[in-house]
Amino acid sequence: MSGLLSLLTFLAFTSAAAKPNAGLKTWARFRKLPYPGDKAFLYDTFPEDFIWAVGTAAYQVEGAFEKDGKGLSIWDTFTRGGNRMATGDVGSDSYHNIRADIRAITQLGVSHYRFSLSWSRIFPNGTRGSHNEMGTNYYRTLIKKLQDIRVQPVVTLYHWDLPDHLQQTLGGWSNPEMVGIFKDYADFCFQTFGDDVKYWITIDNPFVVARHGYGTGVVAPGIKNDPDLPFRVGHILLKAHAAVWHLYDRLYRPRQQGQLSMALASHWIKPSRTRLESLRECQCSLDHVLGWFARPLFTDGDYPPCMKERLGSRLPSFTPEERAQVNGTADFFALSHGAALSFQLINESLMFGQLEELDLRMLLYWINAEYDKPPIFVVQSGWYVLGNTKTEDPKHMYYLKRFIAEALKSIIIDGVNVIGYTAWSLIDGFEWHREYGIRRGLYYVDFNTLDMKREPKTSATFYRNVIQRNGFPELPENRPAQGIFPCDFAWGVSANSIQVETTPSQFADPSVYLWNISNNGELMRLKGVTAPPLRRTTHCADYATIRQQVDEIRQVGVNHFHFSLNWSAVVPSGDVAHPNSTLLGYYRCFTRQLLQANVTPVVTLWHHTRQRSSLPPPLDTANKWLNRKTPGAFADYARLCYRELGAHVKMWITLNEPNDEMVSYQEGHQMLRAHALAWHAYDREFRHSQGGKVSLALHMDWVEPAFSFRREDVEPAKRVLDFRVGWFAEPIFGSGDYPLGMRSWLRQLNSLDLPVFNEEDRQLVKGTYDFFAISHFSTEMVTHAKEDSYTYGAMLEVQHMIDTTWIMSPRPVVPWGLRKALNWVREHYCDVPVYVMANGVQEDPARFKDSLRVYYLYNYINEALKAYTLDGVNLKGYFAYALSDERDPGFGMYGHVQEEVIIKASLSNYRNIIQHNGFPIQGATPQQCPSMPQPCLGCHVLVKRPWPVVGFLMLVGSGVLITLGLIIYYTAKRHKECY
């Protein structure tokens, strides 16, 4: 009667509590979150009682596979069969190294240590009758040592290493008798260790046990060829777990007050298309992996409907009594996430045409929604590095950072009840089917030494720091700065080029129109009638494209505009005596119109691109920059531009971003000479009369050490910056020679590629600057620990990488990198005036509400403000890149749809920052800046030649007066006729 009553209670509860497919809303919810703000790193801390843990599994680390009476496990047998190369016979030899493991756990500062019991070490043949006291004492000792350092154990009863005797005699987990056998083993463990254990895991990752142990044969016991066996095994695993939970709940919980669950693993999946069918396939994919075991435990005691529909009779069924027995048998949701399953043991057949993704935060939210907000303990999380990696494992470290950060967002932003996080694993060990090919430990183990010495890796230091701070508390440098730039700050926008119109469009239409002034005022074209060709001098106002472009620039609110000339177009023959006068006239008009709009033109003489050299054809076909005549030809071209445009242009860039890695050292040497010759030409021949400034602009993305726990860690980053930026900067702004570190490194490689400055060239190049200009877009990290051959720079011996928590589009968005780059300039070249000549981000041109660019500009400019106000960088200007998608696709603040120009959200946001001259403190007295003098482009003409101009103005004035008189006369006459 009592059994029937409990069954009825169960049915009533499940019908009321179950929310089928509640997790389906996850994808839509995250798609609606503000971008990119939601992707930004969250600086905050975890709850005070948060569980920080680290874990291991017995077979991976214990070793001593035949020591002190231990029986064989299925892994001892499995690793000796087939074509497998290694075993876990010794592993990390934790059986003999309890003290070393405890020392490592102490150093980390964790509150909990998860480990598993080796079933065959306690019961060599799997049953109580074979009890091995020495094996049991090993775990008693371990738990006692943990108590001594005030670390609580999290104990797993079964982590894949079934006693081989049970496999050979019963068929292992395919036999229903295993339910009772496992229950008896658990009973012994509760009796023996339970007073000191508050968290129990019955079975780890039953998906892998069932599908890959008894289906694909990838892991022990390696059984395959029966496609339905995994589902029968999974059925038995669930029953075994439920029997153990009820045992603990009935006999041990009242006294021991512990909690018990089953560790379930899952991947994450995203829809290949934004359709409901794709979302349902994602839901079904999760149901086939995680829901297979989670739904019976947390929802209704039965398998997901998706599994039942697709598998039919292949999937065993629960009786109502069994459903009642299984449902609710988990005190918390134990989640295993990371390299044990994700992108490893999930094949395409379980993705149902969707895309796998590594996203712990979304998985946590899905579990929270799907299973009615259970407390979630992440009992395994981490990634891996290659087997030849030693103590420097930045890849693992940044994956840890990513997963921990996602758990924090899940708590703070999503409201998910995540109670703990377990980094995997404590030490390197035998990695199952990957053997020793990868490492997952926070501590490096040298498997070739007798004592298996443990050394902390970079990831261990990182994890210890996170635990000490209880997360990622916000530091002063992480907070937005408030303040303003100086009154004379140069606010600009950059474009690689401008639209050129060699034929004025203002008078290009020869048609004759009739103006219907008496009716609607429309112009009507007279068919068959054309006007005679105009014989008049072209004026700047005739170019419609100039008016349009200048108007677009003016709307941004900037006071500077940076664009590049095209050397090969200005001097197509290479002979400056025969330039393209029409093009020069257009540039002259453009710069003049900019000044009239109170915008200072900043002009680049040569813009380096990888696609084309932009050198005049005679030089382009004659060895390009390696031609010894090219620097002199460039200086002549520079003189031409200074002479023709210098009246309007007061800020020149000789070479824009010449420090490209595709440029050879010999080419770079000639470019430096070309810049110096052009600078000296201006300094000697034009500066006195024109009063302008000249320099070059270097590409300077920041390079950050992947970790900086020791002095040696920063050397790779210094080396890369020497080769990328110092290569051009040091000869001009510093010593007149290439960086010492650059020369010594190449000498160490026996390389003679770097040219030597003779004394004449040294004097020619050194000091040829008026300011330091950089283009900055992104940041990367480097380390000397080789991990990925595709991103490893062999010549500089550095591994290039990124922090996986960074926003990507497609390059990393790292605002603080700009501040560090500006400080690098200050530290190397003191108080040199600095301009950020280009700074922008690539975003889908179709996104007119370009929220990423809004975020990018706000935060990068804010970091520039910190460099100016807090660090003392002599920052003179900031130029956003770029003006328009038409000329710089994906970077523009103007978009284009057919012939319509679209103003993006970033433009108004940038204009707002400019109007406030930064980020003023609320309530502070407004900045008082003197008004800028209006340009008077014709004033010098009036001073030099007044009488012709005065006469012309009198003639124009007379014409205006006569015209006004005629208009008044005829208007009065028409009014009289109406009366």
Tab-separated table of N, CA and C in Angstrom, residues 77-170:
chain	number	residue	atom	x	y	z
A	77	THR	N	43.372	-4.556	-18.607
A	77	THR	CA	43.243	-5.543	-19.690
A	77	THR	C	43.173	-4.856	-21.051
A	78	PHE	N	42.357	-3.813	-21.117
A	78	PHE	CA	42.116	-3.099	-22.378
A	78	PHE	C	43.415	-2.533	-22.959
A	79	THR	N	44.276	-1.966	-22.125
A	79	THR	CA	45.502	-1.331	-22.622
A	79	THR	C	46.537	-2.344	-23.082
A	80	ARG	N	46.270	-3.633	-22.835
A	80	ARG	CA	47.198	-4.665	-23.292
A	80	ARG	C	46.698	-5.362	-24.557
A	81	GLY	N	45.597	-4.881	-25.084
A	81	GLY	CA	45.044	-5.502	-26.284
A	81	GLY	C	45.144	-4.581	-27.484
A	82	GLY	N	44.855	-5.122	-28.654
A	82	GLY	CA	44.837	-4.342	-29.883
A	82	GLY	C	46.183	-3.717	-30.198
A	83	ASN	N	46.130	-2.508	-30.739
A	83	ASN	CA	47.372	-1.823	-31.136
A	83	ASN	C	47.719	-0.678	-30.190
A	84	ARG	N	47.252	-0.778	-28.959
A	84	ARG	CA	47.548	0.286	-28.002
A	84	ARG	C	49.015	0.242	-27.586
A	85	MET	N	49.541	1.456	-27.337
A	85	MET	CA	50.982	1.618	-27.148
A	85	MET	C	51.389	1.778	-25.690
A	86	ALA	N	50.466	2.220	-24.838
A	86	ALA	CA	50.860	2.540	-23.465
A	86	ALA	C	49.795	2.060	-22.494
A	87	THR	N	50.180	2.004	-21.226
A	87	THR	CA	49.259	1.580	-20.170
A	87	THR	C	49.294	2.593	-19.028
A	88	GLY	N	48.367	2.417	-18.101
A	88	GLY	CA	48.357	3.228	-16.901
A	88	GLY	C	48.927	2.465	-15.717
A	89	ASP	N	49.787	1.499	-15.993
A	89	ASP	CA	50.338	0.664	-14.914
A	89	ASP	C	51.019	1.507	-13.835
A	90	VAL	N	51.679	2.569	-14.290
A	90	VAL	CA	52.370	3.447	-13.345
A	90	VAL	C	51.652	4.790	-13.239
A	91	GLY	N	51.124	5.278	-14.372
A	91	GLY	CA	50.427	6.554	-14.356
A	91	GLY	C	51.309	7.648	-13.781
A	92	SER	N	50.789	8.363	-12.804
A	92	SER	CA	51.582	9.386	-12.106
A	92	SER	C	52.083	8.864	-10.766
A	93	ASP	N	51.837	7.587	-10.525
A	93	ASP	CA	52.286	6.911	-9.305
A	93	ASP	C	51.808	7.604	-8.030
A	94	SER	N	50.554	8.041	-8.070
A	94	SER	CA	49.992	8.709	-6.879
A	94	SER	C	49.892	7.762	-5.691
A	95	TYR	N	49.815	6.459	-5.958
A	95	TYR	CA	49.748	5.479	-4.868
A	95	TYR	C	50.948	5.622	-3.943
A	96	HIS	N	52.085	5.987	-4.524
A	96	HIS	CA	53.308	6.139	-3.724
A	96	HIS	C	53.659	7.605	-3.489
A	97	ASN	N	52.776	8.520	-3.929
A	97	ASN	CA	53.117	9.941	-3.854
A	97	ASN	C	52.002	10.764	-3.227
A	98	ILE	N	51.371	10.215	-2.203
A	98	ILE	CA	50.314	10.973	-1.531
A	98	ILE	C	50.841	12.316	-1.044
A	99	ARG	N	52.030	12.305	-0.481
A	99	ARG	CA	52.575	13.538	0.080
A	99	ARG	C	52.767	14.604	-1.001
A	100	ALA	N	53.255	14.200	-2.174
A	100	ALA	CA	53.458	15.160	-3.270
A	100	ALA	C	52.128	15.701	-3.775
A	101	ASP	N	51.127	14.824	-3.877
A	101	ASP	CA	49.810	15.283	-4.319
A	101	ASP	C	49.195	16.243	-3.312
A	102	ILE	N	49.315	15.932	-2.038
A	102	ILE	CA	48.782	16.808	-0.993
A	102	ILE	C	49.482	18.162	-1.027
A	103	ARG	N	50.780	18.156	-1.266
A	103	ARG	CA	51.512	19.417	-1.359
A	103	ARG	C	50.985	20.261	-2.534
A	104	ALA	N	50.716	19.619	-3.651
A	104	ALA	CA	50.180	20.335	-4.812
A	104	ALA	C	48.786	20.891	-4.517
A	105	ILE	N	47.953	20.102	-3.869
A	105	ILE	CA	46.598	20.545	-3.511
A	105	ILE	C	46.670	21.736	-2.554
A	106	THR	N	47.601	21.680	-1.621
A	106	THR	CA	47.780	22.774	-0.663
A	106	THR	C	48.192	24.052	-1.379
A	107	GLN	N	49.131	23.927	-2.315
A	107	GLN	CA	49.609	25.100	-3.040
A	107	GLN	C	48.493	25.769	-3.837
A	108	LEU	N	47.587	24.979	-4.370
A	108	LEU	CA	46.486	25.549	-5.156
A	108	LEU	C	45.511	26.337	-4.289
A	109	GLY	N	45.327	25.910	-3.055
A	109	GLY	CA	44.402	26.603	-2.179
A	109	GLY	C	42.948	26.232	-2.402
A	110	VAL	N	42.691	25.053	-2.983
A	110	VAL	CA	41.311	24.627	-3.226
A	110	VAL	C	40.640	24.253	-1.906
A	111	SER	N	39.309	24.246	-1.937
A	111	SER	CA	38.548	23.835	-0.751
A	111	SER	C	38.133	22.372	-0.830
A	112	HIS	N	38.124	21.793	-2.070
A	112	HIS	CA	37.671	20.417	-2.265
A	112	HIS	C	38.598	19.709	-3.251
A	113	TYR	N	38.747	18.414	-3.049
A	113	TYR	CA	39.543	17.587	-3.958
A	113	TYR	C	38.694	16.401	-4.383
A	114	ARG	N	38.465	16.310	-5.698
A	114	ARG	CA	37.695	15.197	-6.224
A	114	ARG	C	38.648	14.095	-6.680
A	115	PHE	N	38.404	12.888	-6.195
A	115	PHE	CA	39.183	11.735	-6.649
A	115	PHE	C	38.243	10.535	-6.717
A	116	SER	N	38.684	9.499	-7.392
A	116	SER	CA	37.842	8.302	-7.500
A	116	SER	C	38.502	7.133	-6.778
A	117	LEU	N	37.653	6.225	-6.340
A	117	LEU	CA	38.115	4.990	-5.707
A	117	LEU	C	38.321	3.940	-6.791
A	118	SER	N	39.438	3.239	-6.699
A	118	SER	CA	39.657	2.118	-7.613
A	118	SER	C	38.920	0.902	-7.050
A	119	TRP	N	37.829	0.547	-7.697
A	119	TRP	CA	36.976	-0.561	-7.235
A	119	TRP	C	37.807	-1.830	-7.054
A	120	SER	N	38.681	-2.085	-8.028
A	120	SER	CA	39.464	-3.319	-7.964
A	120	SER	C	40.607	-3.242	-6.952
A	121	ARG	N	40.901	-2.057	-6.431
A	121	ARG	CA	41.891	-1.953	-5.359
A	121	ARG	C	41.239	-2.282	-4.015
A	122	ILE	N	39.939	-1.984	-3.907
A	122	ILE	CA	39.204	-2.259	-2.666
A	122	ILE	C	38.633	-3.678	-2.685
A	123	PHE	N	37.975	-4.037	-3.795
A	123	PHE	CA	37.454	-5.398	-3.996
A	123	PHE	C	38.115	-5.947	-5.255
A	124	PRO	N	39.205	-6.663	-5.160
A	124	PRO	CA	39.946	-7.114	-6.336
A	124	PRO	C	39.108	-7.851	-7.368
A	125	ASN	N	38.133	-8.662	-6.938
A	125	ASN	CA	37.297	-9.339	-7.933
A	125	ASN	C	35.931	-8.679	-8.068
A	126	GLY	N	35.752	-7.520	-7.406
A	126	GLY	CA	34.539	-6.740	-7.563
A	126	GLY	C	33.503	-6.939	-6.477
A	127	THR	N	33.673	-7.944	-5.631
A	127	THR	CA	32.670	-8.213	-4.600
A	127	THR	C	33.293	-8.134	-3.216
A	128	ARG	N	32.417	-8.008	-2.219
A	128	ARG	CA	32.850	-7.777	-0.850
A	128	ARG	C	33.740	-8.908	-0.326
A	129	GLY	N	33.494	-10.090	-0.821
A	129	GLY	CA	34.266	-11.228	-0.329
A	129	GLY	C	35.753	-11.127	-0.610
A	130	SER	N	36.130	-10.288	-1.578
A	130	SER	CA	37.557	-10.169	-1.927
A	130	SER	C	38.173	-8.911	-1.319
A	131	HIS	N	37.551	-8.367	-0.312
A	131	HIS	CA	37.994	-7.085	0.265
A	131	HIS	C	39.497	-7.065	0.528
A	132	ASN	N	40.142	-5.955	0.075
A	132	ASN	CA	41.582	-5.762	0.223
A	132	ASN	C	41.818	-4.606	1.200
A	133	GLU	N	42.250	-4.949	2.406
A	133	GLU	CA	42.400	-3.944	3.456
A	133	GLU	C	43.492	-2.931	3.119
A	134	MET	N	44.564	-3.353	2.462
A	134	MET	CA	45.652	-2.435	2.137
A	134	MET	C	45.182	-1.366	1.136
A	135	GLY	N	44.375	-1.781	0.181
A	135	GLY	CA	43.817	-0.817	-0.763
A	135	GLY	C	42.895	0.172	-0.074
A	136	THR	N	42.082	-0.354	0.861
A	136	THR	CA	41.175	0.506	1.613
A	136	THR	C	41.956	1.509	2.452
A	137	ASN	N	43.047	1.074	3.039
A	137	ASN	CA	43.852	1.956	3.879
A	137	ASN	C	44.481	3.098	3.082
A	138	TYR	N	44.768	2.829	1.814
A	138	TYR	CA	45.314	3.907	0.971
A	138	TYR	C	44.346	5.087	0.930
A	139	TYR	N	43.066	4.786	0.757
A	139	TYR	CA	42.076	5.865	0.678
A	139	TYR	C	41.797	6.479	2.053
A	140	ARG	N	41.887	5.663	3.112
A	140	ARG	CA	41.761	6.235	4.453
A	140	ARG	C	42.869	7.270	4.697
A	141	THR	N	44.067	6.901	4.283
A	141	THR	CA	45.209	7.803	4.461
A	141	THR	C	45.027	9.086	3.658
A	142	LEU	N	44.583	8.944	2.415
A	142	LEU	CA	44.380	10.108	1.560
A	142	LEU	C	43.358	11.064	2.178
A	143	ILE	N	42.235	10.513	2.645
A	143	ILE	CA	41.189	11.347	3.241
A	143	ILE	C	41.698	12.016	4.511
A	144	LYS	N	42.479	11.281	5.298
A	144	LYS	CA	43.037	11.862	6.522
A	144	LYS	C	43.987	13.013	6.185
A	145	LYS	N	44.809	12.838	5.166
A	145	LYS	CA	45.730	13.898	4.762
A	145	LYS	C	44.964	15.130	4.273
A	146	LEU	N	43.855	14.897	3.580
A	146	LEU	CA	43.029	16.020	3.122
A	146	LEU	C	42.426	16.775	4.315
A	147	GLN	N	41.990	16.014	5.322
A	147	GLN	CA	41.451	16.654	6.517
A	147	GLN	C	42.499	17.518	7.199
A	148	ASP	N	43.736	17.049	7.185
A	148	ASP	CA	44.815	17.794	7.824
A	148	ASP	C	45.022	19.157	7.185
A	149	ILE	N	44.752	19.266	5.889
A	149	ILE	CA	44.937	20.559	5.211
A	149	ILE	C	43.593	21.253	4.981
A	150	ARG	N	42.548	20.733	5.635
A	150	ARG	CA	41.206	21.321	5.592
A	150	ARG	C	40.642	21.380	4.171
A	151	VAL	N	40.826	20.313	3.462
A	151	VAL	CA	40.253	20.150	2.125
A	151	VAL	C	39.256	19.011	2.177
A	152	GLN	N	38.041	19.266	1.682
A	152	GLN	CA	37.002	18.244	1.724
A	152	GLN	C	37.094	17.327	0.510
A	153	PRO	N	36.926	16.025	0.716
A	153	PRO	CA	36.947	15.093	-0.421
A	153	PRO	C	35.623	15.086	-1.170
A	154	VAL	N	35.700	14.968	-2.476
A	154	VAL	CA	34.547	14.680	-3.338
A	154	VAL	C	34.872	13.337	-3.978
A	155	VAL	N	34.148	12.297	-3.591
A	155	VAL	CA	34.568	10.935	-3.916
A	155	VAL	C	33.674	10.332	-5.004
A	156	THR	N	34.332	9.823	-6.038
A	156	THR	CA	33.638	9.118	-7.115
A	156	THR	C	33.783	7.618	-6.899
A	157	LEU	N	32.656	6.919	-6.891
A	157	LEU	CA	32.682	5.469	-6.693
A	157	LEU	C	33.180	4.735	-7.933
A	158	TYR	N	32.778	5.236	-9.095
A	158	TYR	CA	33.151	4.514	-10.321
A	158	TYR	C	33.540	5.510	-11.411
A	159	HIS	N	34.830	5.509	-11.761
A	159	HIS	CA	35.325	6.358	-12.847
A	159	HIS	C	35.966	5.469	-13.912
A	160	TRP	N	35.145	4.608	-14.506
A	160	TRP	CA	35.450	3.840	-15.712
A	160	TRP	C	36.298	2.590	-15.501
A	161	ASP	N	36.792	2.330	-14.269
A	161	ASP	CA	37.734	1.214	-14.097
A	161	ASP	C	37.067	0.036	-13.370
A	162	LEU	N	36.141	-0.614	-14.033
A	162	LEU	CA	35.426	-1.769	-13.491
A	162	LEU	C	36.403	-2.919	-13.213
A	163	PRO	N	36.241	-3.627	-12.101
A	163	PRO	CA	37.058	-4.841	-11.895
A	163	PRO	C	36.910	-5.781	-13.087
A	164	ASP	N	38.027	-6.222	-13.630
A	164	ASP	CA	37.986	-7.039	-14.844
A	164	ASP	C	37.267	-8.366	-14.605
A	165	HIS	N	37.305	-8.852	-13.376
A	165	HIS	CA	36.622	-10.121	-13.063
A	165	HIS	C	35.120	-10.010	-13.347
A	166	LEU	N	34.536	-8.862	-13.038
A	166	LEU	CA	33.095	-8.681	-13.299
A	166	LEU	C	32.824	-8.605	-14.797
A	167	GLN	N	33.741	-8.083	-15.541
A	167	GLN	CA	33.558	-8.019	-16.990
A	167	GLN	C	33.667	-9.413	-17.597
A	168	GLN	N	34.645	-10.177	-17.132
A	168	GLN	CA	34.873	-11.493	-17.716
A	168	GLN	C	33.779	-12.488	-17.332
A	169	THR	N	33.287	-12.399	-16.107
A	169	THR	CA	32.318	-13.398	-15.641
A	169	THR	C	30.871	-13.012	-15.887
A	170	LEU	N	30.576	-11.712	-15.866
A	170	LEU	CA	29.174	-11.272	-15.979
A	170	LEU	C	28.891	-10.451	-17.233
